[in-house]
Amino acid sequence: MNKEKFFQLVEKYHAPAGRYNYYPRISQWEDNLTYEQWYAQVHEDEDSLDLYFHIPFCDKFCHFCGCNIKVNQPEQIKQKYLEKMVKEWKSYDLSASKIKNIFFGGGTPNSLSLEHYKWLFEEIGIDKDQCDISIEADPRKLDFKLIQLLRDYGLSSISFGVQDFDQDVLDIIGRPTDLDKLRSNLIQLKEYKIEHTSIDLLYGLPLQNKESLSFLREILKEKLINSASLYPFANVPWFQDFYPLWTEHKPDFKEKYGHYFEIITLLEEFDILPISFGHFAHKSSRHYRSFLAGSLRRNIMGHTLEKSPILVGLGVSAISSTAKALKQNSKIFENYMFQDISFDRSHLRSSRESKMEKIFEELSTRNTTIKTGGDLEELIHDGLICSDAQKGHIQITPLGRHFVQHIARFLEKSL
Ligand code: SF4
């Protein structure tokens, strides 16, 4: 990719934009559903469903973290929380539905023990190899007995929050990491043959530098991962008083996107290619092949090979979705634990919003043409999309894959 052209476009399109993992974003929700209406929505199409468990526990707080987490909690609290999630699940009365996918996110899902997961699977009624399991995990503390258990139950995707590979950068953001241990964990993990092994990296971190990428090169050479996600570091104003060094060592715009460019060039060298804004998969992976074939899907949790019409989110702050509706649980741990029914925010999509949701999902999962409509001359001129022979259809160019979020924002305004 031409670096100069990339920078011109980053400068032009750079503006805050949502990640469009669901639509509309929560700030636009109208709270126009009662709990009874939400319950009816969930039961409208109950053939199969996906489950999301939000695990809010972490051993330590990373200073940049914007998640709603509970640090260093005793085992009894974790067990009580699991019991509450099981109670929430049972309140839906959906035990006859087929569960296709289970997602564990957080927080740190691997802060729970093997016994916690055994108990949870039994209570939910999940058998071994019954569904596809995806988990977000802290790679600094992998319990391989837990990995084996999850593997037996269908673990096919694991994504590790790594953030960077430079000791000074990791220290300054409050996420000290033993990189040798991290690497040996990734090596050991290979034995479990998990289909999709991904790392999350941040760009725009204080002190970030090109040298740390030599570590990334090593793990790519050793084929320890086959996927990656990149996220911009948000040095929000309220951090400034707490972490003055972040401001002192803040990279400028060119350095920030220069780092992004270095990473994507390196990933490309090892055939890990963009699917959507910030998401990359190896060209031999099932995710990438589904992307080429136009059959990859996306839900609130990210890309997935198959998707059910309903995602039931369990736990504090968890978001659930159906074809027409969205719902969020309470974001306050204590409220979630003590409320009979956690129903904090909701939204029933208008027909325009349902159409946008469909278009945005296709934008971020397909290499095939997409029917959009609208005047998109500017995007064509900038080389982000090409218009198909069929009027009103577009295809995103390889360059445009890095700007999907911005294409979505453009469409949101123009359609
Ligand atoms: S491990 Fe992840 S969720 Fe937990 S504090 Fe660190 S960044 Fe936040």
PDB file of C-alpha atoms and ligand atoms in Angstrom, residues 57-58 60-62 64-67 69 106-108 138 140 163 175, ligand 1:
ATOM      1  CA  PHE A  57     -13.142  -9.648  36.907  1.00  0.00           C
ATOM      2  CA  CYS A  58      -9.442  -8.821  36.487  1.00  0.00           C
ATOM      3  CA  LYS A  60      -5.096  -6.004  38.358  1.00  0.00           C
ATOM      4  CA  PHE A  61      -6.205  -2.745  36.795  1.00  0.00           C
ATOM      5  CA  CYS A  62      -4.388  -1.635  33.622  1.00  0.00           C
ATOM      6  CA  PHE A  64      -5.601   2.728  30.240  1.00  0.00           C
ATOM      7  CA  CYS A  65      -8.628   0.470  30.736  1.00  0.00           C
ATOM      8  CA  GLY A  66     -12.048   1.912  30.000  1.00  0.00           C
ATOM      9  CA  CYS A  67     -13.953  -1.274  30.891  1.00  0.00           C
ATOM     10  CA  ILE A  69     -14.257  -4.121  35.936  1.00  0.00           C
ATOM     11  CA  GLY A 106     -14.716  -9.002  29.903  1.00  0.00           C
ATOM     12  CA  GLY A 107     -12.824  -8.073  31.957  1.00  0.00           C
ATOM     13  CA  THR A 108     -10.704 -11.189  32.000  1.00  0.00           C
ATOM     14  CA  ASP A 138      -5.121 -12.414  29.389  1.00  0.00           C
ATOM     15  CA  ARG A 140       0.040 -13.467  30.947  1.00  0.00           C
ATOM     16  CA  GLN A 163      -1.353  -4.124  23.557  1.00  0.00           C
ATOM     17  CA  ARG A 175       0.342  -3.511  32.223  1.00  0.00           C
TER      18      ARG A 175
HETATM   19  S1  SF4 B   1      -6.958  -6.952  31.786  1.00  0.00           S
HETATM   20 FE1  SF4 B   1      -8.197  -5.965  30.175  1.00  0.00          FE
HETATM   21  S2  SF4 B   1     -10.184  -5.573  31.104  1.00  0.00           S
HETATM   22 FE2  SF4 B   1      -8.745  -6.015  32.784  1.00  0.00          FE
HETATM   23  S3  SF4 B   1      -8.010  -4.005  33.458  1.00  0.00           S
HETATM   24 FE3  SF4 B   1      -6.540  -4.756  31.936  1.00  0.00          FE
HETATM   25  S4  SF4 B   1      -7.309  -3.917  29.970  1.00  0.00           S
HETATM   26 FE4  SF4 B   1      -8.986  -3.736  31.462  1.00  0.00          FE
END
